[in-house]
Amino acid sequence: ETTAVPTAAVVLSSPPKNFFILSAHKYIPPVMEIVAEMPQTRVQGFLAAGHAAIITGWKIFERFVQRHRIPVVTGGFEPLDILAALVELLQLIRNRDIRVENAFPRCVTPEGNQQAQKLLWEVFQTEGGNWRGIAHVPNGNLRLRPKYAWVDAREWFEIDLPGFWEAAPSRLTQECICGNIMAGIANPQDCCLFGKECTPKNPVGACMVSSEGTCKIWYEYGGHVIIKEEVENESRSGRVL
């Protein structure tokens, strides 16, 4: 949602005739549904990204919370913002308080940026699509509406997007468990490739590619064994870490 808004603004600003867009924009709420509905999920709460919530508003998560009985806290990106949001989320989980909490009130409002939403939905519509490392997500992609086909690269050029997914994966890719890691079902060290064939300099899966990827963060900032042992101990005791 965040980066799709300026893209929409450019489309509406009468760009030059040789300007085209190949949209890779995503829409967050549908993938939250996918994760919450996975039979093996261990997710007890969601820390919602503040930049997306600035656009959508925090009320967009209320139906999700009511449907899945999982609390959601919107948080910012400064270290103290993240810590404050995590503390709030842990308190909600511990107290079994199932609701949406806004821990980023200086930027996030209940209804969000309605002017930005107007731009977004004027230019884009949702459609199903594959998310790297996860699965097919219904309504998870943002595609240009038909009336803006004149800037849609997929309408002007031969781009075999399905072919990217249908190509036979390598042996290492088949062993990658990024989907389970991003869904909270597994930890990075549960992957047989982590720190061996898969490193930040030689990534196999999506989780090790991005600077925000779970595996890359886990790999670069240490404490892997300690964190895993603590998580396992807390899981066995039935307590919330």
mmCIF file of C-alpha atoms in Angstrom:
data_model
loop_
_atom_site.group_PDB
_atom_site.id
_atom_site.type_symbol
_atom_site.label_atom_id
_atom_site.label_comp_id
_atom_site.label_asym_id
_atom_site.label_seq_id
_atom_site.Cartn_x
_atom_site.Cartn_y
_atom_site.Cartn_z
ATOM 1 C CA GLU A 1 0.000 0.000 0.000
ATOM 2 C CA THR A 2 2.744 2.455 0.943
ATOM 3 C CA THR A 3 4.751 2.572 -2.273
ATOM 4 C CA ALA A 4 1.706 1.982 -4.487
ATOM 5 C CA VAL A 5 0.332 5.420 -3.611
ATOM 6 C CA PRO A 6 3.184 7.450 -5.194
ATOM 7 C CA THR A 7 3.024 5.109 -8.195
ATOM 8 C CA ALA A 8 -0.663 5.945 -8.519
ATOM 9 C CA ALA A 9 0.130 9.646 -8.251
ATOM 10 C CA VAL A 10 2.609 9.359 -11.131
ATOM 11 C CA VAL A 11 0.028 7.575 -13.300
ATOM 12 C CA LEU A 12 -2.445 10.385 -12.686
ATOM 13 C CA SER A 13 0.138 13.084 -13.484
ATOM 14 C CA SER A 14 0.123 12.422 -17.258
ATOM 15 C CA PRO A 15 3.521 10.704 -17.593
ATOM 16 C CA PRO A 16 5.331 10.583 -20.980
ATOM 17 C CA LYS A 17 4.206 8.083 -23.609
ATOM 18 C CA ASN A 18 7.273 5.884 -23.145
ATOM 19 C CA PHE A 19 6.587 5.454 -19.411
ATOM 20 C CA PHE A 20 5.334 2.017 -18.320
ATOM 21 C CA ILE A 21 4.733 0.253 -15.009
ATOM 22 C CA LEU A 22 5.257 -3.419 -14.185
ATOM 23 C CA SER A 23 3.447 -3.550 -10.868
ATOM 24 C CA ALA A 24 4.904 -5.701 -8.102
ATOM 25 C CA HIS A 25 2.925 -3.881 -5.414
ATOM 26 C CA LYS A 26 1.358 -6.003 -2.685
ATOM 27 C CA TYR A 27 -1.648 -5.654 -0.388
ATOM 28 C CA ILE A 28 -0.959 -6.776 3.191
ATOM 29 C CA PRO A 29 -4.353 -7.761 4.745
ATOM 30 C CA PRO A 30 -4.929 -10.840 2.525
ATOM 31 C CA VAL A 31 -1.588 -12.431 3.420
ATOM 32 C CA MET A 32 -2.347 -11.979 7.113
ATOM 33 C CA GLU A 33 -5.438 -14.100 6.490
ATOM 34 C CA ILE A 34 -3.306 -16.795 4.839
ATOM 35 C CA VAL A 35 -0.894 -16.953 7.779
ATOM 36 C CA ALA A 36 -3.666 -16.987 10.393
ATOM 37 C CA GLU A 37 -5.460 -19.838 8.622
ATOM 38 C CA MET A 38 -2.428 -22.128 8.285
ATOM 39 C CA PRO A 39 -3.119 -25.269 10.372
ATOM 40 C CA GLN A 40 0.397 -25.310 11.849
ATOM 41 C CA THR A 41 0.666 -21.611 12.609
ATOM 42 C CA ARG A 42 2.067 -20.638 15.991
ATOM 43 C CA VAL A 43 1.450 -16.916 15.533
ATOM 44 C CA GLN A 44 -0.107 -15.454 18.687
ATOM 45 C CA GLY A 45 -0.151 -11.830 17.579
ATOM 46 C CA PHE A 46 0.669 -9.548 14.658
ATOM 47 C CA LEU A 47 2.931 -6.493 14.722
ATOM 48 C CA ALA A 48 1.451 -4.481 11.855
ATOM 49 C CA ALA A 49 3.762 -2.270 9.810
ATOM 50 C CA GLY A 50 3.248 1.370 10.657
ATOM 51 C CA HIS A 51 3.951 2.705 7.163
ATOM 52 C CA ALA A 52 1.165 0.581 5.652
ATOM 53 C CA ALA A 53 -1.207 1.452 8.503
ATOM 54 C CA ILE A 54 -0.575 5.150 7.870
ATOM 55 C CA ILE A 55 -2.315 4.624 4.532
ATOM 56 C CA THR A 56 -5.034 2.154 5.526
ATOM 57 C CA GLY A 57 -5.655 3.193 9.143
ATOM 58 C CA TRP A 58 -5.635 0.749 12.048
ATOM 59 C CA LYS A 59 -9.374 0.012 11.841
ATOM 60 C CA ILE A 60 -8.751 -2.142 8.782
ATOM 61 C CA PHE A 61 -7.482 -4.863 11.150
ATOM 62 C CA GLU A 62 -10.601 -5.000 13.343
ATOM 63 C CA ARG A 63 -12.463 -7.586 11.260
ATOM 64 C CA PHE A 64 -9.336 -9.723 11.075
ATOM 65 C CA VAL A 65 -8.977 -9.660 14.866
ATOM 66 C CA GLN A 66 -12.636 -10.556 15.382
ATOM 67 C CA ARG A 67 -12.484 -13.372 12.837
ATOM 68 C CA HIS A 68 -9.241 -15.017 13.975
ATOM 69 C CA ARG A 69 -9.093 -13.997 17.639
ATOM 70 C CA ILE A 70 -5.507 -12.782 17.268
ATOM 71 C CA PRO A 71 -4.440 -9.331 18.560
ATOM 72 C CA VAL A 72 -2.791 -6.795 16.256
ATOM 73 C CA VAL A 73 -0.582 -3.855 17.245
ATOM 74 C CA THR A 74 0.543 -1.174 14.774
ATOM 75 C CA GLY A 75 4.090 0.018 15.398
ATOM 76 C CA GLY A 76 6.642 2.456 14.049
ATOM 77 C CA PHE A 77 10.217 1.873 12.878
ATOM 78 C CA GLU A 78 12.427 3.623 15.393
ATOM 79 C CA PRO A 79 13.972 1.229 17.960
ATOM 80 C CA LEU A 80 11.800 2.555 20.786
ATOM 81 C CA ASP A 81 8.701 2.385 18.572
ATOM 82 C CA ILE A 82 9.347 -1.288 17.876
ATOM 83 C CA LEU A 83 10.036 -2.095 21.525
ATOM 84 C CA ALA A 84 6.923 -0.240 22.682
ATOM 85 C CA ALA A 85 4.766 -2.072 20.138
ATOM 86 C CA LEU A 86 6.236 -5.446 21.130
ATOM 87 C CA VAL A 87 5.591 -4.762 24.816
ATOM 88 C CA GLU A 88 2.002 -3.800 24.009
ATOM 89 C CA LEU A 89 1.519 -6.934 21.907
ATOM 90 C CA LEU A 90 2.941 -9.217 24.606
ATOM 91 C CA GLN A 91 0.656 -7.642 27.189
ATOM 92 C CA LEU A 92 -2.373 -8.248 24.972
ATOM 93 C CA ILE A 93 -1.347 -11.885 24.468
ATOM 94 C CA ARG A 94 -0.623 -12.454 28.158
ATOM 95 C CA ASN A 95 -3.924 -10.895 29.205
ATOM 96 C CA ARG A 96 -5.832 -12.647 26.389
ATOM 97 C CA ASP A 97 -7.022 -9.202 25.315
ATOM 98 C CA ILE A 98 -8.070 -9.706 21.697
ATOM 99 C CA ARG A 99 -8.177 -6.318 19.970
ATOM 100 C CA VAL A 100 -6.309 -3.832 17.770
ATOM 101 C CA GLU A 101 -3.944 -1.461 19.552
ATOM 102 C CA ASN A 102 -2.263 1.542 17.923
ATOM 103 C CA ALA A 103 1.260 1.984 19.291
ATOM 104 C CA PHE A 104 2.156 4.527 16.588
ATOM 105 C CA PRO A 105 -0.415 7.272 17.274
ATOM 106 C CA ARG A 106 1.740 10.149 16.051
ATOM 107 C CA CYS A 107 1.368 8.823 12.490
ATOM 108 C CA VAL A 108 -1.403 6.201 12.362
ATOM 109 C CA THR A 109 -5.077 7.150 12.693
ATOM 110 C CA PRO A 110 -8.215 4.975 12.796
ATOM 111 C CA GLU A 111 -9.254 5.773 9.220
ATOM 112 C CA GLY A 112 -5.824 6.351 7.680
ATOM 113 C CA ASN A 113 -4.904 8.740 4.892
ATOM 114 C CA GLN A 114 -8.118 8.898 2.915
ATOM 115 C CA GLN A 115 -6.656 11.027 0.136
ATOM 116 C CA ALA A 116 -3.931 8.424 -0.364
ATOM 117 C CA GLN A 117 -6.541 5.650 -0.339
ATOM 118 C CA LYS A 118 -8.489 7.491 -3.023
ATOM 119 C CA LEU A 119 -5.397 7.645 -5.236
ATOM 120 C CA LEU A 120 -4.594 3.991 -4.569
ATOM 121 C CA TRP A 121 -7.994 2.562 -5.465
ATOM 122 C CA GLU A 122 -8.496 4.924 -8.390
ATOM 123 C CA VAL A 123 -5.472 3.417 -10.142
ATOM 124 C CA PHE A 124 -5.144 -0.108 -8.713
ATOM 125 C CA GLN A 125 -7.332 -3.129 -8.061
ATOM 126 C CA THR A 126 -6.531 -6.325 -6.176
ATOM 127 C CA GLU A 127 -5.879 -9.662 -7.850
ATOM 128 C CA GLY A 128 -4.500 -13.015 -6.770
ATOM 129 C CA GLY A 129 -0.816 -13.721 -7.223
ATOM 130 C CA ASN A 130 2.213 -15.613 -5.983
ATOM 131 C CA TRP A 131 4.189 -14.165 -3.105
ATOM 132 C CA ARG A 132 7.826 -15.142 -3.124
ATOM 133 C CA GLY A 133 8.541 -17.780 -0.513
ATOM 134 C CA ILE A 134 4.911 -18.135 0.572
ATOM 135 C CA ALA A 135 2.171 -19.206 -1.844
ATOM 136 C CA HIS A 136 -0.627 -17.923 -4.040
ATOM 137 C CA VAL A 137 -2.365 -15.132 -2.129
ATOM 138 C CA PRO A 138 -5.930 -14.274 -3.240
ATOM 139 C CA ASN A 139 -6.274 -10.483 -3.654
ATOM 140 C CA GLY A 140 -2.670 -10.086 -2.500
ATOM 141 C CA ASN A 141 -1.377 -8.221 -5.563
ATOM 142 C CA LEU A 142 -2.154 -4.710 -6.776
ATOM 143 C CA ARG A 143 -2.603 -4.446 -10.534
ATOM 144 C CA LEU A 144 -3.374 -1.404 -12.655
ATOM 145 C CA ARG A 145 -7.040 -1.045 -13.526
ATOM 146 C CA PRO A 146 -7.984 -1.698 -17.179
ATOM 147 C CA LYS A 147 -8.530 2.004 -17.868
ATOM 148 C CA TYR A 148 -4.824 2.564 -17.178
ATOM 149 C CA ALA A 149 -3.686 -0.186 -19.549
ATOM 150 C CA TRP A 150 -1.781 2.444 -21.525
ATOM 151 C CA VAL A 151 0.920 2.469 -18.820
ATOM 152 C CA ASP A 152 0.725 -1.244 -17.951
ATOM 153 C CA ALA A 153 3.911 -2.956 -19.152
ATOM 154 C CA ARG A 154 2.103 -6.296 -19.230
ATOM 155 C CA GLU A 155 -0.214 -4.944 -21.921
ATOM 156 C CA TRP A 156 2.593 -3.634 -24.125
ATOM 157 C CA PHE A 157 5.405 -6.157 -23.800
ATOM 158 C CA GLU A 158 5.699 -9.947 -23.836
ATOM 159 C CA ILE A 159 6.491 -10.698 -20.206
ATOM 160 C CA ASP A 160 6.175 -14.328 -19.147
ATOM 161 C CA LEU A 161 5.416 -13.741 -15.467
ATOM 162 C CA PRO A 162 3.890 -17.230 -14.899
ATOM 163 C CA GLY A 163 7.039 -18.722 -16.399
ATOM 164 C CA PHE A 164 9.095 -17.315 -13.545
ATOM 165 C CA TRP A 165 7.136 -19.531 -11.154
ATOM 166 C CA GLU A 166 6.817 -22.582 -13.390
ATOM 167 C CA ALA A 167 10.563 -22.978 -13.937
ATOM 168 C CA ALA A 168 11.858 -26.129 -12.266
ATOM 169 C CA PRO A 169 13.412 -25.116 -8.926
ATOM 170 C CA SER A 170 16.930 -26.165 -7.982
ATOM 171 C CA ARG A 171 17.594 -28.766 -5.309
ATOM 172 C CA LEU A 172 18.478 -26.064 -2.780
ATOM 173 C CA THR A 173 15.329 -24.091 -3.540
ATOM 174 C CA GLN A 174 13.243 -27.206 -2.935
ATOM 175 C CA GLU A 175 14.834 -27.593 0.509
ATOM 176 C CA CYS A 176 14.242 -23.939 1.452
ATOM 177 C CA ILE A 177 11.551 -23.412 4.133
ATOM 178 C CA CYS A 178 11.098 -19.638 3.789
ATOM 179 C CA GLY A 179 7.328 -20.022 3.633
ATOM 180 C CA ASN A 180 7.176 -21.696 7.045
ATOM 181 C CA ILE A 181 9.642 -19.197 8.513
ATOM 182 C CA MET A 182 7.658 -16.173 7.333
ATOM 183 C CA ALA A 183 4.456 -17.796 8.586
ATOM 184 C CA GLY A 184 5.924 -18.292 12.058
ATOM 185 C CA ILE A 185 5.794 -22.085 11.783
ATOM 186 C CA ALA A 186 9.584 -22.550 11.799
ATOM 187 C CA ASN A 187 12.710 -20.677 12.899
ATOM 188 C CA PRO A 188 15.660 -19.994 10.561
ATOM 189 C CA GLN A 189 17.822 -22.592 12.296
ATOM 190 C CA ASP A 190 15.215 -25.233 11.538
ATOM 191 C CA CYS A 191 16.324 -24.949 7.899
ATOM 192 C CA CYS A 192 19.112 -27.323 6.867
ATOM 193 C CA LEU A 193 20.493 -24.632 4.530
ATOM 194 C CA PHE A 194 20.740 -21.812 7.093
ATOM 195 C CA GLY A 195 24.317 -20.575 7.556
ATOM 196 C CA LYS A 196 25.645 -23.257 5.202
ATOM 197 C CA GLU A 197 24.516 -23.187 1.589
ATOM 198 C CA CYS A 198 22.323 -20.167 2.396
ATOM 199 C CA THR A 199 24.068 -16.998 3.634
ATOM 200 C CA PRO A 200 23.627 -13.257 2.921
ATOM 201 C CA LYS A 201 26.417 -13.488 0.318
ATOM 202 C CA ASN A 202 24.859 -16.558 -1.286
ATOM 203 C CA PRO A 203 21.116 -16.475 -0.483
ATOM 204 C CA VAL A 204 18.832 -19.315 -1.505
ATOM 205 C CA GLY A 205 15.469 -18.075 -0.258
ATOM 206 C CA ALA A 206 13.623 -14.787 0.064
ATOM 207 C CA CYS A 207 14.217 -14.606 3.830
ATOM 208 C CA MET A 208 17.983 -14.278 3.308
ATOM 209 C CA VAL A 209 17.837 -11.823 0.397
ATOM 210 C CA SER A 210 16.211 -8.746 1.892
ATOM 211 C CA SER A 211 17.827 -6.585 4.565
ATOM 212 C CA GLU A 212 14.501 -7.016 6.388
ATOM 213 C CA GLY A 213 14.463 -10.787 5.861
ATOM 214 C CA THR A 214 14.070 -12.967 8.943
ATOM 215 C CA CYS A 215 16.981 -15.250 8.073
ATOM 216 C CA LYS A 216 19.356 -12.422 7.199
ATOM 217 C CA ILE A 217 18.632 -10.609 10.457
ATOM 218 C CA TRP A 218 18.923 -13.871 12.416
ATOM 219 C CA TYR A 219 22.246 -14.640 10.686
ATOM 220 C CA GLU A 220 23.869 -11.216 11.053
ATOM 221 C CA TYR A 221 22.996 -10.208 14.600
ATOM 222 C CA GLY A 222 23.943 -13.326 16.561
ATOM 223 C CA GLY A 223 22.235 -15.085 19.455
ATOM 224 C CA HIS A 224 20.738 -17.727 17.174
ATOM 225 C CA VAL A 225 21.232 -20.713 19.463
ATOM 226 C CA ILE A 226 20.253 -18.783 22.587
ATOM 227 C CA ILE A 227 17.075 -17.470 20.967
ATOM 228 C CA LYS A 228 16.107 -20.911 19.685
ATOM 229 C CA GLU A 229 16.665 -22.503 23.108
ATOM 230 C CA GLU A 230 14.588 -19.811 24.818
ATOM 231 C CA VAL A 231 11.743 -20.219 22.322
ATOM 232 C CA GLU A 232 11.766 -24.000 22.756
ATOM 233 C CA ASN A 233 11.859 -23.735 26.558
ATOM 234 C CA GLU A 234 8.974 -21.285 26.607
ATOM 235 C CA SER A 235 6.974 -23.437 24.181
ATOM 236 C CA ARG A 236 7.410 -26.504 26.381
ATOM 237 C CA SER A 237 6.352 -24.592 29.474
ATOM 238 C CA GLY A 238 3.320 -23.114 27.709
ATOM 239 C CA ARG A 239 4.436 -19.587 28.539
ATOM 240 C CA VAL A 240 4.646 -16.606 26.203
ATOM 241 C CA LEU A 241 8.159 -15.378 25.484
#
